[in-house]
Tab-separated table of C-alpha atoms and ligand atoms in Angstrom:
chain	number	residue	atom	x	y	z
A	1293	MET	CA	86.737	111.733	78.522
A	1294	LEU	CA	88.429	108.986	79.525
A	1295	GLY	CA	90.112	110.156	82.461
A	1296	ASP	CA	86.038	110.590	83.909
A	1297	GLU	CA	85.990	106.819	82.360
A	1298	ILE	CA	89.063	105.528	84.367
A	1299	LEU	CA	88.128	107.314	87.634
A	1300	GLU	CA	85.058	105.714	87.320
A	1301	GLN	CA	86.157	102.448	86.877
A	1302	LEU	CA	88.548	102.083	89.552
A	1303	LYS	CA	85.172	101.831	91.776
A	1304	ASN	CA	85.385	98.138	90.780
A	1305	GLU	CA	89.056	97.481	91.366
A	1306	VAL	CA	89.649	99.651	95.361
A	1307	THR	CA	87.213	98.917	98.252
A	1308	GLN	CA	84.134	101.212	98.364
A	1309	TYR	CA	85.842	103.021	101.076
A	1310	GLU	CA	89.193	103.979	99.236
A	1311	TYR	CA	86.675	105.141	96.731
A	1312	GLU	CA	84.634	107.538	98.830
A	1313	THR	CA	87.314	108.712	100.669
A	1314	TYR	CA	90.454	109.340	97.515
A	1315	ILE	CA	89.411	108.515	94.541
A	1316	SER	CA	86.098	110.668	94.022
A	1317	GLN	CA	88.117	113.693	95.562
A	1318	MET	CA	90.393	113.320	92.069
A	1319	LYS	CA	89.484	116.110	89.153
A	1320	TYR	CA	90.306	114.723	85.668
A	1321	ASP	CA	91.365	117.402	83.567
A	1322	ALA	CA	90.873	117.035	80.140
A	1323	GLU	CA	92.165	120.094	79.034
A	1324	ALA	CA	95.842	119.985	80.527
A	1325	SER	CA	95.987	115.866	79.624
A	1326	LYS	CA	97.617	114.588	76.123
A	1327	SER	CA	97.427	110.647	74.615
A	1328	ASP	CA	100.820	110.259	76.703
A	1329	LEU	CA	100.209	112.164	79.731
A	1330	ALA	CA	96.828	112.529	82.191
A	1331	VAL	CA	97.053	115.095	84.522
A	1332	PHE	CA	94.689	115.129	87.827
A	1333	TYR	CA	93.416	117.376	90.466
A	1334	VAL	CA	93.206	116.565	94.401
A	1335	PRO	CA	92.651	118.895	96.997
A	1336	ASN	CA	96.132	118.994	99.060
A	1337	LEU	CA	99.354	117.621	99.273
A	1338	PHE	CA	98.521	114.407	101.566
A	1339	LEU	CA	96.684	113.665	98.255
A	1340	VAL	CA	98.894	114.121	95.988
A	1341	SER	CA	101.604	111.648	98.058
A	1342	TRP	CA	98.897	108.969	98.620
A	1343	VAL	CA	97.550	108.931	95.250
A	1344	GLN	CA	100.411	108.895	93.616
A	1345	THR	CA	101.453	105.959	95.275
A	1346	LYS	CA	98.529	103.977	95.916
A	1347	TYR	CA	96.842	104.705	92.288
A	1348	ALA	CA	99.464	106.630	89.346
A	1349	SER	CA	100.530	103.037	88.324
A	1350	LYS	CA	97.316	101.873	88.148
A	1351	ILE	CA	95.302	104.038	87.050
A	1352	ALA	CA	98.795	104.396	83.966
A	1353	HIS	CA	97.690	100.594	83.507
A	1354	LEU	CA	94.398	101.020	82.859
A	1355	PHE	CA	94.998	103.907	80.361
A	1356	GLU	CA	96.838	101.739	78.286
A	1357	ALA	CA	94.607	99.001	78.687
A	1358	ARG	CA	91.834	101.379	76.896
A	1359	THR	CA	94.395	103.301	74.328
A	1360	HIS	CA	98.054	100.684	74.865
A	1361	ILE	CA	100.044	103.964	75.479
A	1362	GLU	CA	100.612	103.810	79.123
A	1363	PRO	CA	100.625	107.965	80.018
A	1364	GLU	CA	102.695	109.716	82.417
A	1365	ILE	CA	100.339	110.703	85.808
A	1366	LYS	CA	100.454	114.458	87.545
A	1367	ILE	CA	99.231	114.560	90.265
A	1368	CYS	CA	98.186	118.081	91.149
A	1369	VAL	CA	97.002	120.132	94.084
A	1370	LYS	CA	93.806	122.409	93.633
A	1371	THR	CA	94.190	124.835	96.547
A	1372	GLN	CA	91.361	127.321	97.229
A	1373	GLN	CA	91.845	130.747	98.502
A	1374	LYS	CA	89.602	132.774	100.674
A	1375	ASP	CA	89.353	135.799	99.099
A	1376	VAL	CA	86.541	135.968	96.415
A	1377	LYS	CA	89.604	137.543	94.542
A	1378	THR	CA	91.732	135.200	94.830
A	1379	GLN	CA	89.409	132.337	94.271
A	1380	GLN	CA	88.858	133.742	90.326
A	1381	ASN	CA	92.214	132.276	90.792
A	1382	GLU	CA	92.559	129.028	91.266
A	1383	LYS	CA	96.354	128.544	92.819
A	1384	ILE	CA	97.974	125.360	90.396
A	1385	GLN	CA	100.369	124.227	91.847
A	1386	LYS	CA	102.173	121.213	89.877
A	1387	ILE	CA	103.792	118.488	91.538
A	1388	SER	CA	106.087	117.121	88.129
A	1389	VAL	CA	105.889	112.840	88.233
A	1390	THR	CA	108.073	111.368	86.354
A	1391	LYS	CA	106.852	108.488	84.031
A	1392	THR	CA	108.656	105.810	86.687
A	1393	PHE	CA	105.551	106.626	89.449
A	1394	LEU	CA	108.550	107.747	92.466
A	1395	ASN	CA	106.829	109.398	94.917
A	1396	PRO	CA	108.210	112.916	95.058
A	1397	SER	CA	108.027	113.545	98.338
A	1398	TYR	CA	110.100	110.787	99.708
A	1399	THR	CA	113.956	111.936	99.494
A	1400	PHE	CA	116.511	111.723	101.908
A	1401	GLU	CA	116.040	115.642	102.810
A	1402	SER	CA	112.429	114.289	103.874
A	1403	PHE	CA	113.825	111.421	105.983
A	1404	VAL	CA	114.394	111.639	109.835
A	1405	ILE	CA	117.303	109.253	110.961
A	1406	GLY	CA	117.923	107.684	114.240
A	1407	GLU	CA	119.176	103.997	115.704
A	1408	SER	CA	116.508	102.194	114.467
A	1409	ASN	CA	117.027	103.499	110.367
A	1410	LYS	CA	120.292	105.094	110.075
A	1411	PHE	CA	121.926	101.803	109.066
A	1412	ALA	CA	119.007	100.857	106.109
A	1413	PHE	CA	119.614	104.827	105.466
A	1414	SER	CA	123.466	104.637	104.632
A	1415	ILE	CA	122.676	101.450	102.899
A	1416	ALA	CA	120.065	103.671	100.299
A	1417	GLN	CA	122.231	106.760	100.072
A	1418	ALA	CA	125.571	104.461	98.986
A	1419	VAL	CA	123.270	102.843	96.637
A	1420	ALA	CA	121.658	105.787	95.270
A	1421	GLN	CA	125.502	107.364	94.867
A	1422	HIS	CA	127.043	104.267	93.438
A	1423	GLN	CA	125.579	102.487	91.390
A	1424	ALA	CA	126.145	98.224	91.245
A	1425	SER	CA	128.897	99.401	94.198
A	1426	LYS	CA	129.691	96.587	96.610
A	1427	TYR	CA	126.304	96.645	97.421
A	1428	ASN	CA	124.456	94.528	95.395
A	1429	PRO	CA	121.060	93.546	95.476
A	1430	VAL	CA	120.184	95.221	98.161
A	1431	LEU	CA	117.612	94.465	100.374
A	1432	ILE	CA	116.252	96.271	103.144
A	1433	TYR	CA	113.070	94.851	105.846
A	1434	GLY	CA	110.860	95.355	108.446
A	1435	GLY	CA	107.586	96.077	110.227
A	1436	THR	CA	104.917	97.856	107.876
A	1437	GLY	CA	105.011	101.774	108.346
A	1438	LEU	CA	108.060	102.713	108.987
A	1439	GLY	CA	109.756	103.845	106.195
A	1440	LYS	CA	111.136	101.228	103.935
A	1441	THR	CA	108.942	102.399	100.542
A	1442	HIS	CA	109.724	106.318	101.641
A	1443	LEU	CA	113.959	105.341	101.147
A	1444	LEU	CA	113.464	102.929	97.894
A	1445	ASN	CA	111.821	106.383	96.605
A	1446	ALA	CA	114.064	107.970	97.426
A	1447	ILE	CA	117.241	106.468	95.660
A	1448	GLY	CA	115.079	106.338	93.053
A	1449	ASN	CA	114.132	110.051	93.084
A	1450	GLN	CA	117.952	111.027	93.905
A	1451	ALA	CA	119.542	108.405	90.886
A	1452	SER	CA	116.926	109.640	88.392
A	1453	GLN	CA	118.204	113.484	89.119
A	1454	GLU	CA	121.596	111.989	87.760
A	1455	GLY	CA	119.837	110.599	84.518
A	1456	LYS	CA	119.519	107.255	85.473
A	1457	ASN	CA	116.497	105.153	84.078
A	1458	ILE	CA	114.758	103.969	87.384
A	1459	ILE	CA	112.170	101.221	87.284
A	1460	TYR	CA	109.727	101.580	90.187
A	1461	VAL	CA	107.891	98.952	91.622
A	1462	THR	CA	105.751	97.153	94.014
A	1463	ALA	CA	106.574	93.627	93.585
A	1464	GLU	CA	102.500	92.819	93.078
A	1465	GLN	CA	102.760	95.331	89.950
A	1466	PHE	CA	105.369	93.585	88.937
A	1467	LEU	CA	103.133	90.872	88.279
A	1468	ASN	CA	100.244	92.090	86.959
A	1469	ASP	CA	102.640	93.179	84.527
A	1470	TYR	CA	104.400	90.242	83.619
A	1471	THR	CA	100.595	88.378	83.430
A	1472	ASN	CA	99.069	91.806	81.017
A	1473	HIS	CA	101.930	91.336	78.874
A	1474	LEU	CA	101.852	87.535	78.821
A	1475	ASN	CA	98.154	88.273	77.703
A	1476	MET	CA	98.588	90.351	75.087
A	1477	LYS	CA	101.761	88.214	74.198
A	1478	THR	CA	103.926	91.244	74.346
A	1479	MET	CA	106.649	89.288	77.205
A	1480	ASP	CA	109.567	90.881	74.418
A	1481	ARG	CA	108.135	94.538	75.827
A	1482	PHE	CA	108.305	93.550	79.486
A	1483	ARG	CA	111.421	92.037	79.173
A	1484	GLU	CA	112.968	95.314	76.992
A	1485	LYS	CA	111.515	96.837	79.540
A	1486	TYR	CA	112.994	95.411	82.807
A	1487	ARG	CA	116.277	94.441	82.078
A	1488	LYS	CA	117.415	98.239	80.592
A	1489	CYS	CA	116.898	100.093	83.105
A	1490	ASP	CA	119.589	101.070	85.716
A	1491	TYR	CA	118.078	100.796	88.774
A	1492	LEU	CA	115.625	98.051	89.177
A	1493	LEU	CA	113.473	99.912	92.848
A	1494	ILE	CA	110.591	96.389	93.867
A	1495	ASP	CA	108.895	96.742	96.871
A	1496	ASP	CA	107.364	94.617	99.346
A	1497	ILE	CA	109.128	91.597	97.225
A	1498	GLN	CA	107.241	88.821	100.269
A	1499	PHE	CA	104.727	89.385	97.564
A	1500	PHE	CA	106.382	86.859	95.413
A	1501	GLY	CA	105.774	84.048	98.088
A	1502	GLY	CA	104.068	80.706	96.484
A	1503	LYS	CA	103.837	82.839	93.380
A	1504	ASP	CA	105.695	80.510	91.280
A	1505	ARG	CA	106.041	81.950	87.431
A	1506	THR	CA	106.290	85.420	88.740
A	1507	GLN	CA	109.413	83.896	90.583
A	1508	ASP	CA	110.587	82.738	87.320
A	1509	GLU	CA	110.996	85.764	85.529
A	1510	PHE	CA	112.024	87.583	88.530
A	1511	PHE	CA	114.903	85.436	88.688
A	1512	HIS	CA	115.467	85.469	84.781
A	1513	THR	CA	115.455	89.390	85.202
A	1514	PHE	CA	117.694	89.959	88.521
A	1515	ASN	CA	120.086	87.313	86.791
A	1516	GLU	CA	120.221	89.466	83.825
A	1517	LEU	CA	120.650	93.036	85.143
A	1518	HIS	CA	122.734	91.508	88.147
A	1519	ASN	CA	125.029	90.517	85.305
A	1520	ASN	CA	124.592	94.146	83.846
A	1521	GLN	CA	126.164	95.064	86.427
A	1522	LYS	CA	122.935	96.916	87.529
A	1523	GLN	CA	121.680	97.804	91.000
A	1524	ILE	CA	118.727	96.472	92.348
A	1525	VAL	CA	116.617	97.506	95.221
A	1526	MET	CA	114.192	95.570	97.420
A	1527	THR	CA	112.263	95.571	99.805
A	1528	SER	CA	110.902	93.542	102.270
A	1529	ASP	CA	108.224	93.418	105.462
A	1530	LYS	CA	110.341	89.904	106.428
A	1531	HIS	CA	113.347	88.616	106.458
A	1532	PRO	CA	113.652	86.576	103.474
A	1533	ARG	CA	114.598	83.345	104.986
A	1534	LYS	CA	110.835	83.364	106.703
A	1535	ILE	CA	109.359	84.016	103.751
A	1536	GLU	CA	106.844	81.462	102.762
A	1537	GLY	CA	106.640	80.008	98.893
A	1538	LEU	CA	110.035	81.535	98.468
A	1539	GLU	CA	112.054	79.798	95.493
A	1540	ASP	CA	115.455	78.686	97.095
A	1541	ARG	CA	117.428	80.252	94.659
A	1542	LEU	CA	115.636	83.482	94.717
A	1543	ARG	CA	116.645	83.737	98.384
A	1544	SER	CA	119.900	82.847	97.913
A	1545	ARG	CA	120.557	85.188	95.701
A	1546	PHE	CA	118.955	87.873	98.060
A	1547	GLU	CA	121.953	87.220	100.188
A	1548	TRP	CA	124.271	87.494	98.056
A	1549	GLY	CA	124.128	91.408	98.417
A	1550	ILE	CA	123.349	93.575	101.566
A	1551	SER	CA	119.716	93.590	104.055
A	1552	ALA	CA	119.399	96.290	106.135
A	1553	ASP	CA	116.823	96.305	108.411
A	1554	ILE	CA	114.404	99.027	109.720
A	1555	ILE	CA	112.878	98.567	113.448
A	1556	PRO	CA	110.231	100.777	115.233
A	1557	PRO	CA	111.807	103.930	116.395
A	1558	GLU	CA	112.700	105.225	119.504
A	1559	ILE	CA	110.679	107.805	120.596
A	1560	GLU	CA	113.488	110.514	120.152
A	1561	THR	CA	113.272	109.425	116.560
A	1562	LYS	CA	109.286	109.583	116.844
A	1563	ILE	CA	109.109	113.170	117.767
A	1564	ALA	CA	111.689	114.605	115.645
A	1565	ILE	CA	109.527	113.269	112.861
A	1566	VAL	CA	106.379	114.323	114.486
A	1567	LYS	CA	108.230	117.728	114.082
A	1568	GLN	CA	109.226	117.267	111.075
A	1569	LYS	CA	105.821	116.379	109.594
A	1570	CYS	CA	104.205	119.554	111.393
A	1571	SER	CA	106.871	121.514	109.899
A	1572	ILE	CA	106.420	120.364	105.901
A	1573	ASN	CA	103.020	120.633	106.060
A	1574	SER	CA	102.701	123.921	108.510
A	1575	ILE	CA	100.703	122.910	111.120
A	1576	ILE	CA	101.550	123.708	114.565
A	1577	ILE	CA	101.883	121.737	117.899
A	1578	ASP	CA	102.810	122.584	120.903
A	1579	GLU	CA	105.810	120.092	122.421
A	1580	GLU	CA	103.522	118.291	125.520
A	1581	THR	CA	100.851	117.250	122.718
A	1582	ILE	CA	103.934	116.101	120.027
A	1583	ASN	CA	105.682	114.143	123.155
A	1584	PHE	CA	101.607	112.857	123.510
A	1585	ILE	CA	101.596	111.656	119.910
A	1586	ALA	CA	105.453	110.264	119.837
A	1587	SER	CA	105.042	107.816	123.230
A	1588	ASN	CA	101.721	106.724	122.236
A	1589	ILE	CA	101.758	106.158	117.688
A	1590	SER	CA	105.445	103.502	117.046
A	1591	ASN	CA	103.933	103.085	113.107
A	1592	VAL	CA	105.055	106.604	111.706
A	1593	ARG	CA	102.051	106.086	108.677
A	1594	GLN	CA	99.495	106.084	111.696
A	1595	ILE	CA	101.328	109.337	113.217
A	1596	GLU	CA	100.802	110.761	109.605
A	1597	GLY	CA	97.224	109.333	109.910
A	1598	VAL	CA	96.801	111.166	113.315
A	1599	LEU	CA	98.527	114.589	112.064
A	1600	ILE	CA	96.089	114.458	109.513
A	1601	LYS	CA	93.038	113.984	111.549
A	1602	LEU	CA	94.312	116.931	113.979
A	1603	ASN	CA	94.319	119.505	110.649
A	1604	ALA	CA	91.505	118.368	109.353
A	1605	GLN	CA	89.627	119.242	112.693
A	1606	ALA	CA	91.506	122.130	114.193
A	1607	SER	CA	91.067	124.043	111.112
A	1608	ILE	CA	87.717	123.019	110.758
A	1609	MET	CA	87.038	124.463	114.529
A	1610	GLY	CA	89.108	127.345	114.492
A	1611	GLN	CA	91.621	126.575	116.981
A	1612	GLN	CA	95.076	125.387	117.170
A	1613	ILE	CA	95.410	121.292	117.829
A	1614	ASN	CA	95.571	120.719	121.756
A	1615	LEU	CA	96.458	117.632	124.279
A	1616	LYS	CA	92.865	116.965	124.580
A	1617	MET	CA	92.192	116.835	121.140
A	1618	ALA	CA	95.452	114.323	120.355
A	1619	LYS	CA	93.895	112.266	122.620
A	1620	ASN	CA	90.786	111.697	121.805
A	1621	ALA	CA	91.708	111.545	117.780
A	1622	ILE	CA	94.669	108.241	119.185
A	1623	LYS	CA	91.282	106.951	120.452
A	1624	ASP	CA	89.247	107.291	118.000
A	1625	ASN	CA	91.860	106.333	115.846
A	1626	ILE	CA	92.378	102.673	117.996
A	1627	LYS	CA	88.355	102.597	118.364
A	1628	GLU	CA	87.883	102.735	114.664
A	1629	ASN	CA	89.760	100.550	114.001
A	1630	HIS	CA	89.422	97.891	116.152
A	1631	GLU	CA	85.846	97.718	115.029
A	1632	ASN	CA	86.211	94.924	112.749
A	1633	ILE	CA	89.163	93.137	114.187
A	1634	THR	CA	88.086	89.037	115.558
A	1635	LEU	CA	89.432	86.837	116.963
A	1636	ASP	CA	90.627	84.810	113.724
A	1637	LYS	CA	92.353	87.514	111.846
A	1638	ILE	CA	94.574	87.898	114.696
A	1639	ILE	CA	95.178	83.899	114.651
A	1640	ASN	CA	95.797	84.351	111.233
A	1641	GLN	CA	97.756	87.030	111.416
A	1642	VAL	CA	100.058	85.146	113.982
A	1643	ALA	CA	99.662	81.913	111.876
A	1644	ARG	CA	101.173	84.021	109.144
A	1645	VAL	CA	104.032	85.953	110.566
A	1646	LEU	CA	104.996	82.450	112.118
A	1647	ASN	CA	104.569	80.097	109.129
A	1648	ILE	CA	102.415	77.617	111.033
A	1649	LYS	CA	99.016	76.740	110.643
A	1650	PRO	CA	95.908	78.703	112.124
A	1651	SER	CA	94.766	75.658	112.689
A	1652	GLU	CA	97.715	74.295	115.025
A	1653	ILE	CA	97.012	77.708	117.771
A	1654	LYS	CA	93.399	76.269	118.537
A	1655	SER	CA	94.904	72.242	118.665
A	1656	LYS	CA	96.448	71.371	121.783
A	1657	SER	CA	99.970	70.705	120.153
A	1658	ARG	CA	102.590	71.814	122.360
A	1659	THR	CA	105.372	72.542	120.160
A	1660	LYS	CA	107.547	75.917	121.585
A	1661	ASN	CA	106.359	77.289	118.061
A	1662	VAL	CA	102.066	77.027	118.416
A	1663	ALA	CA	102.691	77.759	122.076
A	1664	ASN	CA	104.574	80.934	121.945
A	1665	ALA	CA	101.535	81.925	118.884
A	1666	ARG	CA	99.001	81.004	121.113
A	1667	ARG	CA	100.371	83.532	123.659
A	1668	TYR	CA	100.480	86.242	121.308
A	1669	VAL	CA	97.124	85.475	120.041
A	1670	ILE	CA	96.333	85.648	123.841
A	1671	TYR	CA	97.921	89.182	123.853
A	1672	LEU	CA	96.425	90.252	121.373
A	1673	ALA	CA	92.815	89.499	121.206
A	1674	ARG	CA	92.833	90.500	124.764
A	1675	LEU	CA	94.406	94.003	123.622
A	1676	LEU	CA	92.222	93.898	120.007
A	1677	THR	CA	88.882	92.391	120.871
A	1678	PRO	CA	86.099	92.414	123.671
A	1679	ASN	CA	86.744	89.189	124.177
A	1680	SER	CA	86.162	87.803	127.802
A	1681	MET	CA	88.976	85.452	129.206
A	1682	PRO	CA	86.438	82.741	129.374
A	1683	VAL	CA	85.767	83.173	125.680
A	1684	LEU	CA	88.952	82.874	124.741
A	1685	ALA	CA	89.512	80.200	126.842
A	1686	LYS	CA	87.330	78.181	125.175
A	1687	GLU	CA	87.817	79.109	121.758
A	1688	LEU	CA	91.986	77.936	122.244
A	1689	ASN	CA	91.072	75.569	123.488
A	1690	MET	CA	92.667	76.127	126.811
A	1691	LYS	CA	91.532	74.543	130.680
A	1692	ASP	CA	89.968	78.011	131.998
A	1693	HIS	CA	89.693	81.679	132.146
A	1694	SER	CA	92.916	81.623	134.548
A	1695	ALA	CA	95.121	79.596	132.804
A	1696	ILE	CA	94.115	83.192	129.290
A	1697	SER	CA	94.759	85.192	132.720
A	1698	LYS	CA	98.636	83.060	133.069
A	1699	ALA	CA	99.280	84.249	129.748
A	1700	TYR	CA	98.718	86.897	129.450
A	1701	LYS	CA	100.855	88.322	132.345
A	1702	LYS	CA	103.495	86.563	131.412
A	1703	MET	CA	103.710	87.802	127.950
A	1704	GLU	CA	103.650	91.280	129.133
A	1705	GLN	CA	106.518	90.106	131.485
A	1706	GLU	CA	108.569	88.881	128.230
A	1707	MET	CA	107.928	92.071	126.298
A	1708	GLU	CA	108.878	94.453	129.017
A	1709	GLU	CA	112.223	92.436	129.159
A	1710	SER	CA	112.679	91.648	125.517
A	1711	PHE	CA	112.730	94.700	122.647
A	1712	THR	CA	112.857	92.043	120.069
A	1713	LEU	CA	109.619	90.379	121.372
A	1714	LYS	CA	108.011	94.177	121.775
A	1715	ALA	CA	108.343	94.879	117.995
A	1716	VAL	CA	108.035	91.655	116.766
A	1717	ILE	CA	103.986	92.215	118.825
A	1718	GLU	CA	104.180	95.680	117.369
A	1719	ASP	CA	104.389	94.600	114.242
A	1720	ILE	CA	102.080	91.767	114.255
A	1721	ARG	CA	99.353	94.398	115.162
A	1722	ASN	CA	100.563	96.767	112.669
A	1723	LYS	CA	99.607	94.211	110.335
A	1724	ILE	CA	95.990	93.624	111.634
A	1725	GLU	CA	95.119	97.144	111.982
A	1726	GLU	CA	96.129	97.953	108.725
A	1727	GLU	CA	93.922	95.213	107.290
A	1728	GLN	CA	90.874	96.574	108.386
A	1729	GLU	CA	90.379	99.357	105.912
A	1730	ASP	CA	93.508	100.318	103.416
A	1731	LYS	CA	93.570	103.736	104.602
A	1732	PRO	CA	96.142	106.010	106.447
A	1733	PHE	CA	94.659	105.908	109.742
B	2616	ADP	P1	107.063	100.578	104.833
B	2616	ADP	O1	106.965	100.725	103.716
B	2616	ADP	O2	108.160	100.736	105.637
B	2616	ADP	O3	105.549	100.220	105.137
B	2616	ADP	P2	106.518	103.744	104.480
B	2616	ADP	O4	107.931	103.985	103.367
B	2616	ADP	O5	105.346	104.005	103.573
B	2616	ADP	O6	106.798	102.667	105.171
B	2616	ADP	O7	105.985	104.915	105.725
B	2616	ADP	C1	104.824	105.216	105.968
B	2616	ADP	C2	104.973	106.682	106.083
B	2616	ADP	O8	105.936	107.603	106.770
B	2616	ADP	C3	105.340	107.145	105.088
B	2616	ADP	O9	104.669	108.661	104.229
B	2616	ADP	C4	106.389	108.191	105.113
B	2616	ADP	O10	107.639	109.242	104.372
B	2616	ADP	C5	107.032	107.728	106.680
B	2616	ADP	N1	108.214	108.126	107.281
B	2616	ADP	C6	108.610	106.153	107.526
B	2616	ADP	N2	109.461	106.540	108.523
B	2616	ADP	C7	110.054	108.198	108.283
B	2616	ADP	C8	111.109	107.942	109.019
B	2616	ADP	N3	112.163	108.254	109.283
B	2616	ADP	N4	110.980	110.130	108.331
B	2616	ADP	C9	110.253	110.859	108.085
B	2616	ADP	N5	109.241	110.003	107.499
B	2616	ADP	C10	108.983	108.584	107.629
B	2617	MG	MG1	106.008	100.382	102.137
């Protein structure tokens, strides 16, 4: 069956880990599928959301490459009931997914509002209601796992209910789509698709940095939509000013409208998020354990990962989630995440965020930016790798271990005093940990 072949083909498109963890759980339903509709089953709701966000559009493109029709992708849950009688009547819960590949569970209602995200939330809601109002374009930026993609989808979900024509793509998909159409000599179709929508929702535009041809195409798309009073909403993991290799003409256009940043949530918001995720997924956890999870994780994506893991463990062991399990889950999570982190990975990520060359960090340069970068690296290396202080001193070309120790202590103190610095370090750490393996925790 074509669907099975496509799943097989995905082996070459994703990491082995992703294939084994997610793709291998997908089953193609040939009977329910048609030329413009491909139906897949997965075993639980978490996977619906994950597969939808990460792979649906990739799968659609693989179909399109074979059949020249880009099908709608439906991901459904197939639940197995415990007693024999209902097992025979497998309950199939269908979740309809539109061709725009929006994630239907990312809505305004399912978004927990707190100090850290309320400005971004209210702007998102405003644009969902009044297309091309005074905010155009809108840019939502901030660290990973803090809800940017969720808000972008929420705008799309609400506006599409009102009959608006939505395109939701990541900047990477925009680039792939562009190259495919260019190769197939179907640029007319590409332009028609992107320039005829009411809302263009484009995720992770930092990806455009350094991709000149795609930026050029996006520039024209942007102008056309803006001139026709169509709404453009973008997200980025950093402010456009800090995106390396972004053309000035695009950067200045991004500043025409309004931008809103999201910062890591404060403890009250995290507690509310944990409670909300538990209630949506029927997970029962006591207050003490909720507080523990909320105070030890800052990234919402990782909170979700730990909850998935705890939920699975609790059901296998036939007992309720407790504090000890949560402590172990968080410890394992950290350990697994850290296994392959090397000093070079830390250096590269810090260099990327501070816009300097990795080699400068290892040099003797004393400029402020490089000195800061070096201190960030020292702090993160002590936290995430087993390297000893003498080893770090040697690798970073510093005098001796006491220079490392001094730098580390100074960082600790500064982070205590500056919330912004703490957020910057937290974000770099998230990025390093995410780089490890593309998995939800
Ligand atoms: P980003 O795009 O900023 O990296 P996402 O939007 O993908 O982050 O969010 C990661 C996960 O955390 C998603 O599953 C999202 O639903 C959830 N999440 C983030 N912020 C919130 C929030 N304020 N309320 C509810 N869920 C959230
Ligand atoms: Mg995102």
